[in-house]
CSV table of C-alpha atoms in Angstrom, one decimal:
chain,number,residue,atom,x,y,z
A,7,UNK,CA,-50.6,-45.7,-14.3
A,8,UNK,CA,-48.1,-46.0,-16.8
A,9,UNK,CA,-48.5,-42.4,-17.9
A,10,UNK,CA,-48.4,-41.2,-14.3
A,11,UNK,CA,-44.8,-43.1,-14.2
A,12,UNK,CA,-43.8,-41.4,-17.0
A,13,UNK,CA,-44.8,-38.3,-15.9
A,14,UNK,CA,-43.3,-38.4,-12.3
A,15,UNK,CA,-40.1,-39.9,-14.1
A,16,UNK,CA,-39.5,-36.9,-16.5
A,17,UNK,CA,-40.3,-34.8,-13.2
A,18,UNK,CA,-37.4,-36.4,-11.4
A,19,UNK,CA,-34.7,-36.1,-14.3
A,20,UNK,CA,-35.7,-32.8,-14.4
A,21,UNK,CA,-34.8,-32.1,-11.0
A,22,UNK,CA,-31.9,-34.4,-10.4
A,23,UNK,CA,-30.2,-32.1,-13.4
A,24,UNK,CA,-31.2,-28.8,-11.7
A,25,UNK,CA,-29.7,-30.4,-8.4
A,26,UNK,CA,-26.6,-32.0,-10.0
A,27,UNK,CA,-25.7,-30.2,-13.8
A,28,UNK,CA,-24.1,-32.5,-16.8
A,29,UNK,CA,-20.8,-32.0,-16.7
A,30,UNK,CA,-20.0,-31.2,-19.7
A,31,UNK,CA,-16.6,-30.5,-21.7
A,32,UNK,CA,-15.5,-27.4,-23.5
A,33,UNK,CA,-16.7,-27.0,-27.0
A,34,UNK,CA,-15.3,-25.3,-30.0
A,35,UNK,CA,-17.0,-23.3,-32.0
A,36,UNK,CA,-16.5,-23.3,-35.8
A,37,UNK,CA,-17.5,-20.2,-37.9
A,38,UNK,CA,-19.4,-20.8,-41.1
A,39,UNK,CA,-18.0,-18.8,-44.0
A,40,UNK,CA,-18.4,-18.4,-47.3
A,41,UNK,CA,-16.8,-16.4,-50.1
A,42,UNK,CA,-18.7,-13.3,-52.0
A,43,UNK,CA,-18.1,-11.4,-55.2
A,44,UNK,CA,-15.2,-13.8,-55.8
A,45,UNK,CA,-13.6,-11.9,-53.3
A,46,UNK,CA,-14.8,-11.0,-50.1
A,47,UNK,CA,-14.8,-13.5,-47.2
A,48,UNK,CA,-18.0,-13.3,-45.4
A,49,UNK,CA,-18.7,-14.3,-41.6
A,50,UNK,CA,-22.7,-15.5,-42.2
A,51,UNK,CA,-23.0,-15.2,-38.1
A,52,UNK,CA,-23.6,-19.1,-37.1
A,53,UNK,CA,-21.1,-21.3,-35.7
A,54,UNK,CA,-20.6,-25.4,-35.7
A,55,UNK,CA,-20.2,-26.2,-32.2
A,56,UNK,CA,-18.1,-29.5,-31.6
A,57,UNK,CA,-18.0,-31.4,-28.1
A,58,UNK,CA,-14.1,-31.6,-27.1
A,59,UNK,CA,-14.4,-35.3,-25.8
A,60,UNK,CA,-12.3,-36.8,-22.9
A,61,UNK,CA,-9.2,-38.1,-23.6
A,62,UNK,CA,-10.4,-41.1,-22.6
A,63,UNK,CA,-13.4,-41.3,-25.0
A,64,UNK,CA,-13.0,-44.4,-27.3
A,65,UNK,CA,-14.5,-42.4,-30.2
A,66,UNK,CA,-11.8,-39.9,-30.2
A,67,UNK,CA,-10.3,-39.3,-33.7
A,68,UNK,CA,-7.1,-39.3,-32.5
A,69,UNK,CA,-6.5,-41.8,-30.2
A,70,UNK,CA,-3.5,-41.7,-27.2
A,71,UNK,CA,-1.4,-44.9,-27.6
A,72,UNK,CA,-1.1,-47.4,-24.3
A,73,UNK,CA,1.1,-45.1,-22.5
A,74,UNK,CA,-1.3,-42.3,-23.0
A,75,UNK,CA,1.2,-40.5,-25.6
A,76,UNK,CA,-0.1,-39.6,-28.8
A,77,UNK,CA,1.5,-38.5,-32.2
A,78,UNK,CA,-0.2,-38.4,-35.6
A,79,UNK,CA,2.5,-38.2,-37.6
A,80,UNK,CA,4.3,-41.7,-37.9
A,81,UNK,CA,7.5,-40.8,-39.5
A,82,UNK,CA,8.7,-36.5,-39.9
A,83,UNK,CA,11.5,-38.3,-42.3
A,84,UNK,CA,8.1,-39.2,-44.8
A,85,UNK,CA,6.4,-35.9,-45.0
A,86,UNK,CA,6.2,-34.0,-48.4
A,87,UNK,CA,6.1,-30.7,-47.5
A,88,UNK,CA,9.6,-30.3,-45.7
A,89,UNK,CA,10.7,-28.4,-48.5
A,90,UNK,CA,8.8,-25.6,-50.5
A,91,UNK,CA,9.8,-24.6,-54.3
A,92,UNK,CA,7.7,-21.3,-53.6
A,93,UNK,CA,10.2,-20.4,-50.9
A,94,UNK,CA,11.5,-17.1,-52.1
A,95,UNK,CA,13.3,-14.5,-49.6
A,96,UNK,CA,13.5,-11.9,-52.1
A,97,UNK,CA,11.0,-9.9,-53.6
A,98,UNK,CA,8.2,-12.4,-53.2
A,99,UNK,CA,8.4,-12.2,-49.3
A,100,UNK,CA,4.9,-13.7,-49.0
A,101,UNK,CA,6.0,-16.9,-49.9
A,102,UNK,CA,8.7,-17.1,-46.9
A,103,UNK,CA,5.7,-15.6,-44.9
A,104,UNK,CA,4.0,-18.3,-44.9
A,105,UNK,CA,6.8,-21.0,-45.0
A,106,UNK,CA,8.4,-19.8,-41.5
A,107,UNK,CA,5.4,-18.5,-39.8
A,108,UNK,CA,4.1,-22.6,-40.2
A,109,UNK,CA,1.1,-21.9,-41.8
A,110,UNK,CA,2.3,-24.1,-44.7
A,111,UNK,CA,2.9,-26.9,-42.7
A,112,UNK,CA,-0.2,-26.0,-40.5
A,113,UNK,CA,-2.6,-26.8,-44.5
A,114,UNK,CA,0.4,-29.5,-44.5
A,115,UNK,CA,-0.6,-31.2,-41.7
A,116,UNK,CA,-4.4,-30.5,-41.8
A,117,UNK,CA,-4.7,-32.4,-45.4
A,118,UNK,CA,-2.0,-35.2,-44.1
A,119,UNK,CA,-4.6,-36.8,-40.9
A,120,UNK,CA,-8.0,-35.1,-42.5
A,121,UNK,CA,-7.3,-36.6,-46.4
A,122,UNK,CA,-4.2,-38.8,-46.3
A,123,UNK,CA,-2.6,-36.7,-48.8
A,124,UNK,CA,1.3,-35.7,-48.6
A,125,UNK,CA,2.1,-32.5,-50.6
A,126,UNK,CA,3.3,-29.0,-50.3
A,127,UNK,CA,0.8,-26.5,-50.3
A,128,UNK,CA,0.9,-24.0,-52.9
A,129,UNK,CA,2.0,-20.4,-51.6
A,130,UNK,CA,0.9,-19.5,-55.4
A,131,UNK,CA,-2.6,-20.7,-55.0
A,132,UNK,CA,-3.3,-19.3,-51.5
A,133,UNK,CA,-2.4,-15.7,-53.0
A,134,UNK,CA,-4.1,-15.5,-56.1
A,135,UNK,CA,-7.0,-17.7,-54.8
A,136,UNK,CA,-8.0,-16.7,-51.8
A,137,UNK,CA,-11.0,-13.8,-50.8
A,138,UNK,CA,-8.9,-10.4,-50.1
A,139,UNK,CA,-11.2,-9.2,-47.6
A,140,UNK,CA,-13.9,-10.0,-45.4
A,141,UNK,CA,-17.3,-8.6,-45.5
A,142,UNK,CA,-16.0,-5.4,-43.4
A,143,UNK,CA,-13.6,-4.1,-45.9
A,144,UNK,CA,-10.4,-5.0,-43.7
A,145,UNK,CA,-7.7,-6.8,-45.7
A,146,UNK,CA,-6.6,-10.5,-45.5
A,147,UNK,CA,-3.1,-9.6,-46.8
A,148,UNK,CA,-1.0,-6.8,-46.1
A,149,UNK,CA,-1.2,-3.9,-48.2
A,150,UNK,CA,1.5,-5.0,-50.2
A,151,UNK,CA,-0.8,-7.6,-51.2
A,152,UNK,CA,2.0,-11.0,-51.4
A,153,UNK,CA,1.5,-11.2,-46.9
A,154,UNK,CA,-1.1,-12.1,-44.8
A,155,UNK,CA,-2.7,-10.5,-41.7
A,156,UNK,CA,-5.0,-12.5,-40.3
A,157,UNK,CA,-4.1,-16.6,-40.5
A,158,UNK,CA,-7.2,-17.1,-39.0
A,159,UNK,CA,-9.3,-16.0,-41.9
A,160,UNK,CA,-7.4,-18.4,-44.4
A,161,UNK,CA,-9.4,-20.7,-45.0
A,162,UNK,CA,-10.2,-23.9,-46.5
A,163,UNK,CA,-12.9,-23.2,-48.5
A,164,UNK,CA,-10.9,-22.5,-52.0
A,165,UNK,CA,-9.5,-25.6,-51.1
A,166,UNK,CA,-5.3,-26.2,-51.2
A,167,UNK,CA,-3.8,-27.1,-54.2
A,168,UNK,CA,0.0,-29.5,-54.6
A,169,UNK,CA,2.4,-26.9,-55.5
A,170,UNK,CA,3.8,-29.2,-57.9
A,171,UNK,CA,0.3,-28.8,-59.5
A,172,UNK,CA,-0.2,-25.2,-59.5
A,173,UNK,CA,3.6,-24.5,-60.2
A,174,UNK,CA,5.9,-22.1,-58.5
A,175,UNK,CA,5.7,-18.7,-59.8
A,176,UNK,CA,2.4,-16.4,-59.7
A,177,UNK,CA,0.1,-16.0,-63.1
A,178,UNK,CA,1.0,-13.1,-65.2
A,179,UNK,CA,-2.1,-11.3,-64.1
A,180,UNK,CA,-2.1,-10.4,-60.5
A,181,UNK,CA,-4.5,-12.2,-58.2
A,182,UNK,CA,-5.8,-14.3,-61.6
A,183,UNK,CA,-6.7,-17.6,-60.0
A,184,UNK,CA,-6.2,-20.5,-62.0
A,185,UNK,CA,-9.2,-22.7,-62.7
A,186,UNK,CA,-10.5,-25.6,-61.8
A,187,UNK,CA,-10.0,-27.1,-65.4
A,188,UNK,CA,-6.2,-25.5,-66.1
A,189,UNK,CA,-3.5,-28.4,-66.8
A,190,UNK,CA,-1.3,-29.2,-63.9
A,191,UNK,CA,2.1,-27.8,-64.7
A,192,UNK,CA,3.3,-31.1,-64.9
A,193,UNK,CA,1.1,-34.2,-66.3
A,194,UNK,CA,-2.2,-34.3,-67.9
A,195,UNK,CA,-3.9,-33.9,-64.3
A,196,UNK,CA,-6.4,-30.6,-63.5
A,197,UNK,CA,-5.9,-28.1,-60.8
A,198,UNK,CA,-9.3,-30.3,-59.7
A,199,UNK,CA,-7.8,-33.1,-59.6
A,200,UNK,CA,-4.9,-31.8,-56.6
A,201,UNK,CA,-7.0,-29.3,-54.9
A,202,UNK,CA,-7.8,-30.7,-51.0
A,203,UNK,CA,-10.0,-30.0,-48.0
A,204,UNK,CA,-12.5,-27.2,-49.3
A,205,UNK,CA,-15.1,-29.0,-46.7
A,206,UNK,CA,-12.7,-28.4,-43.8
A,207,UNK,CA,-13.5,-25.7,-40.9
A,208,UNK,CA,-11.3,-23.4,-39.3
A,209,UNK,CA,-11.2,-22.3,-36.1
A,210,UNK,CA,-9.3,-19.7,-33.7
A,211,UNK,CA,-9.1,-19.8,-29.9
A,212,UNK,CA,-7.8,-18.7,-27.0
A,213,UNK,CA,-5.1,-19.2,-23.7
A,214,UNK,CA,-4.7,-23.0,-23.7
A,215,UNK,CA,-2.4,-24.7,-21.0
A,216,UNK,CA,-0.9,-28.3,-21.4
A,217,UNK,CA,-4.3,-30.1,-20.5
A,218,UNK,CA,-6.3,-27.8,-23.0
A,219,UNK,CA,-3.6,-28.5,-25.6
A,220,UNK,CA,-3.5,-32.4,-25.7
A,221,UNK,CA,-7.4,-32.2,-26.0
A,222,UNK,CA,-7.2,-30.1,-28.9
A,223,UNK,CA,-4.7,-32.4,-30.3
A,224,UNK,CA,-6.4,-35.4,-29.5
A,225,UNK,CA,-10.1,-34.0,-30.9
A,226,UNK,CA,-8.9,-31.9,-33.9
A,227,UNK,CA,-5.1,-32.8,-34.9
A,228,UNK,CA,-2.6,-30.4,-35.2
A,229,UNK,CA,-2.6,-27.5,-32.9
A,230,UNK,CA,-1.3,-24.2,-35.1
A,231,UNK,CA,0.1,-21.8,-32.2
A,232,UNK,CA,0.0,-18.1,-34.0
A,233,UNK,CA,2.2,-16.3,-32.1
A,234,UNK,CA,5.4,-18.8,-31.5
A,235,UNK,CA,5.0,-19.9,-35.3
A,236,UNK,CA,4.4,-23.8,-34.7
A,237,UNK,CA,2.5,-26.1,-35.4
A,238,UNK,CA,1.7,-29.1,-32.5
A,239,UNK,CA,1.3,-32.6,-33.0
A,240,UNK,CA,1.3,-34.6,-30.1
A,241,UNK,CA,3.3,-35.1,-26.8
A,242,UNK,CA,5.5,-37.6,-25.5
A,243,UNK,CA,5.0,-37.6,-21.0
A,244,UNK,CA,5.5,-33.7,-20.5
A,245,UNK,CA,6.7,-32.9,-23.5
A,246,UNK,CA,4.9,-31.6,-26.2
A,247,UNK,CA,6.0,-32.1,-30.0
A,248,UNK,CA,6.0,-29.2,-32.6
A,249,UNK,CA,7.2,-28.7,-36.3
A,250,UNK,CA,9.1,-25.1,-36.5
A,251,UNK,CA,10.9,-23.1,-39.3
A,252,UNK,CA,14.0,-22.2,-39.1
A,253,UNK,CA,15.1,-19.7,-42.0
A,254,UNK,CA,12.8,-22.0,-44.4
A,255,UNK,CA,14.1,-25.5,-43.1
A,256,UNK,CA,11.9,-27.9,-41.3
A,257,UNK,CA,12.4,-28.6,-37.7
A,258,UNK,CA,11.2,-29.9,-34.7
A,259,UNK,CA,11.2,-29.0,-31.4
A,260,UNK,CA,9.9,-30.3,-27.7
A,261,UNK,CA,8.8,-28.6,-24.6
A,262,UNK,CA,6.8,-29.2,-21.4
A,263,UNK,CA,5.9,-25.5,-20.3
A,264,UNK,CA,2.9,-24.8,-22.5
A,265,UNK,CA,0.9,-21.6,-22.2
A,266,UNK,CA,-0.5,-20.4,-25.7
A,267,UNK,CA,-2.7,-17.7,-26.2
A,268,UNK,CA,-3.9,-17.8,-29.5
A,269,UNK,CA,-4.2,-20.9,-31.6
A,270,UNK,CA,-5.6,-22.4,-34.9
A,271,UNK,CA,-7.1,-25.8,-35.5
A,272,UNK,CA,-9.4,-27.2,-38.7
A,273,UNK,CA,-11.7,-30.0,-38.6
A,274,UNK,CA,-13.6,-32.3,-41.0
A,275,UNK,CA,-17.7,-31.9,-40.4
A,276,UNK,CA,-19.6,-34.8,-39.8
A,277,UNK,CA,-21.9,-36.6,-41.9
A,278,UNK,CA,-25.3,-36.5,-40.2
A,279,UNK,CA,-26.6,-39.5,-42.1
A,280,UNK,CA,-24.0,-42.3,-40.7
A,281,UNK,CA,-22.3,-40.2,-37.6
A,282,UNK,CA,-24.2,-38.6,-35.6
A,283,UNK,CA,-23.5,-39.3,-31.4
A,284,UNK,CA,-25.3,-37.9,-28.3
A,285,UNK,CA,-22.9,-35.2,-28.0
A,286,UNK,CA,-22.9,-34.1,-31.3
A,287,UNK,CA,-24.6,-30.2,-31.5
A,288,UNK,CA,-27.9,-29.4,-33.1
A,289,UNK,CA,-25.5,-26.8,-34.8
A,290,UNK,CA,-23.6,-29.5,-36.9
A,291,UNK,CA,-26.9,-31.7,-37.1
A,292,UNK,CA,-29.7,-30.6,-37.1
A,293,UNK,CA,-32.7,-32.0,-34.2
A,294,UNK,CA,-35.4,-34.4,-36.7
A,295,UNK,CA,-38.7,-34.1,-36.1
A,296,UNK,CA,-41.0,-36.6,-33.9
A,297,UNK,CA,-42.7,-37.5,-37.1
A,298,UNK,CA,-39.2,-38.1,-39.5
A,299,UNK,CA,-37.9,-41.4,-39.7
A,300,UNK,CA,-34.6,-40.5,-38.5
A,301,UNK,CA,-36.2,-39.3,-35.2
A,302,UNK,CA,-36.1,-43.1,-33.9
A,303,UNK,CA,-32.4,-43.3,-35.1
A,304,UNK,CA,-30.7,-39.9,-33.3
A,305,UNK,CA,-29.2,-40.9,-30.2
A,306,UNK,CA,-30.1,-37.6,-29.3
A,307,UNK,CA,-33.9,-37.8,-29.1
A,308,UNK,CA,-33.2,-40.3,-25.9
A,309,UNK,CA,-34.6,-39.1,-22.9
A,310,UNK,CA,-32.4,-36.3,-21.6
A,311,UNK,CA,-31.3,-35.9,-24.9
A,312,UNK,CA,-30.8,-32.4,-26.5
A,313,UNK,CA,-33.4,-33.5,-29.4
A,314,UNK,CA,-35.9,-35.0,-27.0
A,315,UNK,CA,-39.3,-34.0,-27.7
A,316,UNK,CA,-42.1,-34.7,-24.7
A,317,UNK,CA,-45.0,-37.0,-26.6
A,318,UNK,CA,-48.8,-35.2,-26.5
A,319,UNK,CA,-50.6,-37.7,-23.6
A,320,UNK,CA,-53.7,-37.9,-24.6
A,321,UNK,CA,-56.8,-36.4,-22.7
A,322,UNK,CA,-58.0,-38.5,-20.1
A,323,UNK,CA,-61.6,-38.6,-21.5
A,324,UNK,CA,-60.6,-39.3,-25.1
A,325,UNK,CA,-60.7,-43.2,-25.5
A,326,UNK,CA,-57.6,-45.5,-25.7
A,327,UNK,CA,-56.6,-46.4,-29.3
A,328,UNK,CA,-56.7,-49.3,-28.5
A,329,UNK,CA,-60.1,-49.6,-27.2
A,330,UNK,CA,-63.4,-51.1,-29.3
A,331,UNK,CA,-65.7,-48.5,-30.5
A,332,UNK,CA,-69.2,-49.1,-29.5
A,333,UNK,CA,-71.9,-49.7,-32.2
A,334,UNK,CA,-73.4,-46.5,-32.7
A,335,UNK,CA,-77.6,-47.1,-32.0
A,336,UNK,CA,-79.6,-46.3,-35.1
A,337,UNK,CA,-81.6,-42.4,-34.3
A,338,UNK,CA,-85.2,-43.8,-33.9
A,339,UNK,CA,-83.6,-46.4,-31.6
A,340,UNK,CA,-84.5,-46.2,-27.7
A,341,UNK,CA,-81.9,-46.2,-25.4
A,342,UNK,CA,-81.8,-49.3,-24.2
A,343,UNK,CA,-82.5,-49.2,-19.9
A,344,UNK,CA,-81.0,-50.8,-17.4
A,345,UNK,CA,-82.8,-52.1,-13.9
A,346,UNK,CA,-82.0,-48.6,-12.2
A,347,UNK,CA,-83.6,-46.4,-15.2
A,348,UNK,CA,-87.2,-48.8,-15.3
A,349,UNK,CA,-87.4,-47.4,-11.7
A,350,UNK,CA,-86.5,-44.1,-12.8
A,351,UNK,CA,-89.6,-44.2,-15.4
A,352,UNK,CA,-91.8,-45.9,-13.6
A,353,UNK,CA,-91.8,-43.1,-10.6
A,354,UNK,CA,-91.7,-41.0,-13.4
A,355,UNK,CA,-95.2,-41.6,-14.9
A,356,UNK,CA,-97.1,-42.4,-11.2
A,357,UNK,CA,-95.8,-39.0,-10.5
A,358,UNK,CA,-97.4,-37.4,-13.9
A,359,UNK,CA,-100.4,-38.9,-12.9
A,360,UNK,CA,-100.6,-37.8,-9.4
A,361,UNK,CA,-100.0,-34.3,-10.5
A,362,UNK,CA,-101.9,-33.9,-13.0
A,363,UNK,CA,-105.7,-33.7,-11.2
A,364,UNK,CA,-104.3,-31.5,-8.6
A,365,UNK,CA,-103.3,-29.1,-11.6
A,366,UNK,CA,-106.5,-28.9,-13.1
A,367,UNK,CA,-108.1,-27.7,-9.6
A,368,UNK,CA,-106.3,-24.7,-10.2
C-alpha cells in the first residue's frame, strides 16, 4: 500500500508540473575559462548557471534595506580607488582607458563586497598579466597593445593586484609579468600577498530595464554598464546610483530611465560543501549519488528536486527485507503435507492400483 501511495504521489507531481510549470527566475550563466600557453584565454564550452533570486528572498547576498532601497557601498568618501597613480593621458593611453571607461572601479568594486579589500587596481598588472588572446586568435587589447577590446574577456583569473603593490610604471620588458614572489614596491610584502579575486566569475549580458537591473544588483553587486562607462550600485526609489569618470576624477551620478544593453557583472562560486540551496544548478554543484553520503544532505535530492533520483521498488515476488527466512529443509527431507495434500496422495495410490490390472489386460 505504501508503495502504491508513493507511486500514485510521484504520478500526481508529475502532472500537476506539466499542468502548472515552476515559475522560475532568470538565471545567469557564467563561462568557465582558463588561461593557455601563458597567453591565450580559452572558452572550455561549460557555463555556471546561477538562479537570480527574488528580491524578496532572505538569502539574497545583497539585501534591500526596510524601504526596499539598497546600496553596497556605505560611504563613496571611504573608497581607495578614487584616485589612480597609473592614470597617464599621454603616451600610456591604456591606463586612462581603463580609468574612464570604469573598468577600474568595476575590479574596484568587485574586490570591495566579494573580499573586503579597498585598493586601486593595477592598470600595470592587468597589461602585462593578462592572456592577449583567446583561443580564436582575436586580440584582448588593441593592436597597439596598452588598450583593450573586449572588457568582457578581462577576467579575474590572474587575479588583481594593489597598484601600490605592483607600482606605477610597466616592467622594462614588454608584457613581462611580475611574479608571484617579486617584492612589493613598497614594504617587504609579495605581489602574492596583494593579488585578489582569482576565484571570481565573469559574466556579460544583455538589454536589462530597471526591474532586471536591481536584481542583478541585488544577486551579484555592482552592475558594470559597457557602453555608458559606469558602474551601478544600488538605487534609492527610482533612481538608480552609478560611479562615473569624468576626465579621470571619480563621480557619481543618478537616474531613473534605465535601459542597458550590454552589461558586466562577477560573482564569487559557492562552496558545495557548506552552501549548497535548492536552487542552486547542477552546473555549480554537482547532483551526488543515491549511494554518497552527501545525497541525504542536498536539498536538492527532495522530491521535485533537480537531484532527485526515483528509488528501485522491489519486485513484488522478492521477499520484504524485513521478512524471516524460512529454514531451508535438509535434501533427503520429505515435504512436509498438509490435510489437503494426504487427500491428494491417498487418491493418488487407489488410482495406481485401479489402473494398473486394467493395463496388463492389454
Amino acid at each position: 500500500m505504501n508503495q502504491l501511495f508513493n507511486v500514485l504521489l510521484v504520478f500526481g507531481l508529475t502532472a500537476l508540473n506539466a499542468i502548472v510549470p515552476l515559475q522560475r527566475n532568470d538565471v545567469q550563466k557564467f563561462p568557465i575559462y582558463t588561461i593557455e600557453s601563458g597567453n591565450i584565454l580559452t572558452d572550455n564550452q561549460t557555463t555556471i548557471l546561477v538562479q537570480i533570486k527574488d528580491l524578496n528572498d532572505t538569502t539574497l547576498r545583497f539585501q534591500p534595506d526596510i524601504d526596499g532601497n539598497l546600496t553596497i557601498f556605505p560611504d563613496l568618501n571611504s573608497l581607495n580607488w578614487q584616485i589612480s597613480e597609473s592614470y597617464d593621458t599621454g603616451f600610456d593611453v591604456g591606463s586612462e582607458q581603463y580609468v574612464n571607461f570604469g573598468f577600474f572601479d568595476f575590479q574596484a568594486a568587485v574586490l570591495y563586497v566579494y573580499k573586503q579589500v579597498n585598493i586601486a587596481p593595477s592598470y600595470w598588472h592587468l597589461y602585462e598579466c593578462q592572456p592577449r588572446y583567446d583561443e580564436n586568435g582575436t586580440g584582448i587589447f588593441s593592436a597597439s597593445g596598452t588598450t583593450v577590446s573586449d572588457w568582457s574577456k578581462i577576467t579575474f583569473i590572474p587575479g588583481v593586484v594593489d597598484e601600490v603593490c605592483y607600482g606605477n610604471q610597466r616592467s622594462s620588458q614588454s608584457f613581462d609579468c611580475k611574479t608571484s614572489n617579486t617584492t612589493c614596491q613598497f614594504g617587504a610584502d609579495t605581489i602574492a600577498d596583494h593579488t585578489y579575486g582569482n576565484d571570481l566569475l565573469i559574466a556579460q549580458g544583455s538589454k536589462l530595464d530597471a526591474a532586471g537591473l536591481k536584481l542583478r544588483i541585488a544577486n551579484f553587486g555592482p552592475v558594470y554598464d559597457i557602453a555608458n562607462w559606469r558602474v551601478f550600485y544600488g538605487w534609492d526609489d527610482e533612481d538608480f546610483l552609478y560611479l562615473k569618470r569624468y576626465n579621470g576624477g571619480f563621480g557619481k551620478g543618478q537616474e531613473s530611465n534605465i535601459a542597458i544593453n550590454d552589461y558586466i557583472v562577477a560573482y564569487q562560486p559557492i562552496d558545495c560543501s557548506t552552501e549548497i540551496e535548492e536552487t542552486t544548478s547542477a552546473e555549480e554543484c554537482q547532483c551526488p549519488e543515491p549511494t554518497d553520503a552527501a545525497y541525504s544532505t542536498d536539498p536538492r535530492t527532495q522530491l521535485g528536486g533537480i537531484c532527485y533520483v526515483e528509488p528501485d521498488d522491489p519486485s513484488p515476488d522478492d521477499p520484504s527485507p524485513d521478512d524471516p527466512l524460512p529454514d531451508d529443509p535438509l535434501p533427503d527431507d520429505p515435504l512436509p503435507l498438509d490435510g489437503s495434500g494426504y487427500t491428494r496422495a491417498a487418491w493418488t495410490i487407489i488410482v495406481v492400483v485401479l489402473l494398473l490390472p486394467l493395463l496388463s489386460m492389454w
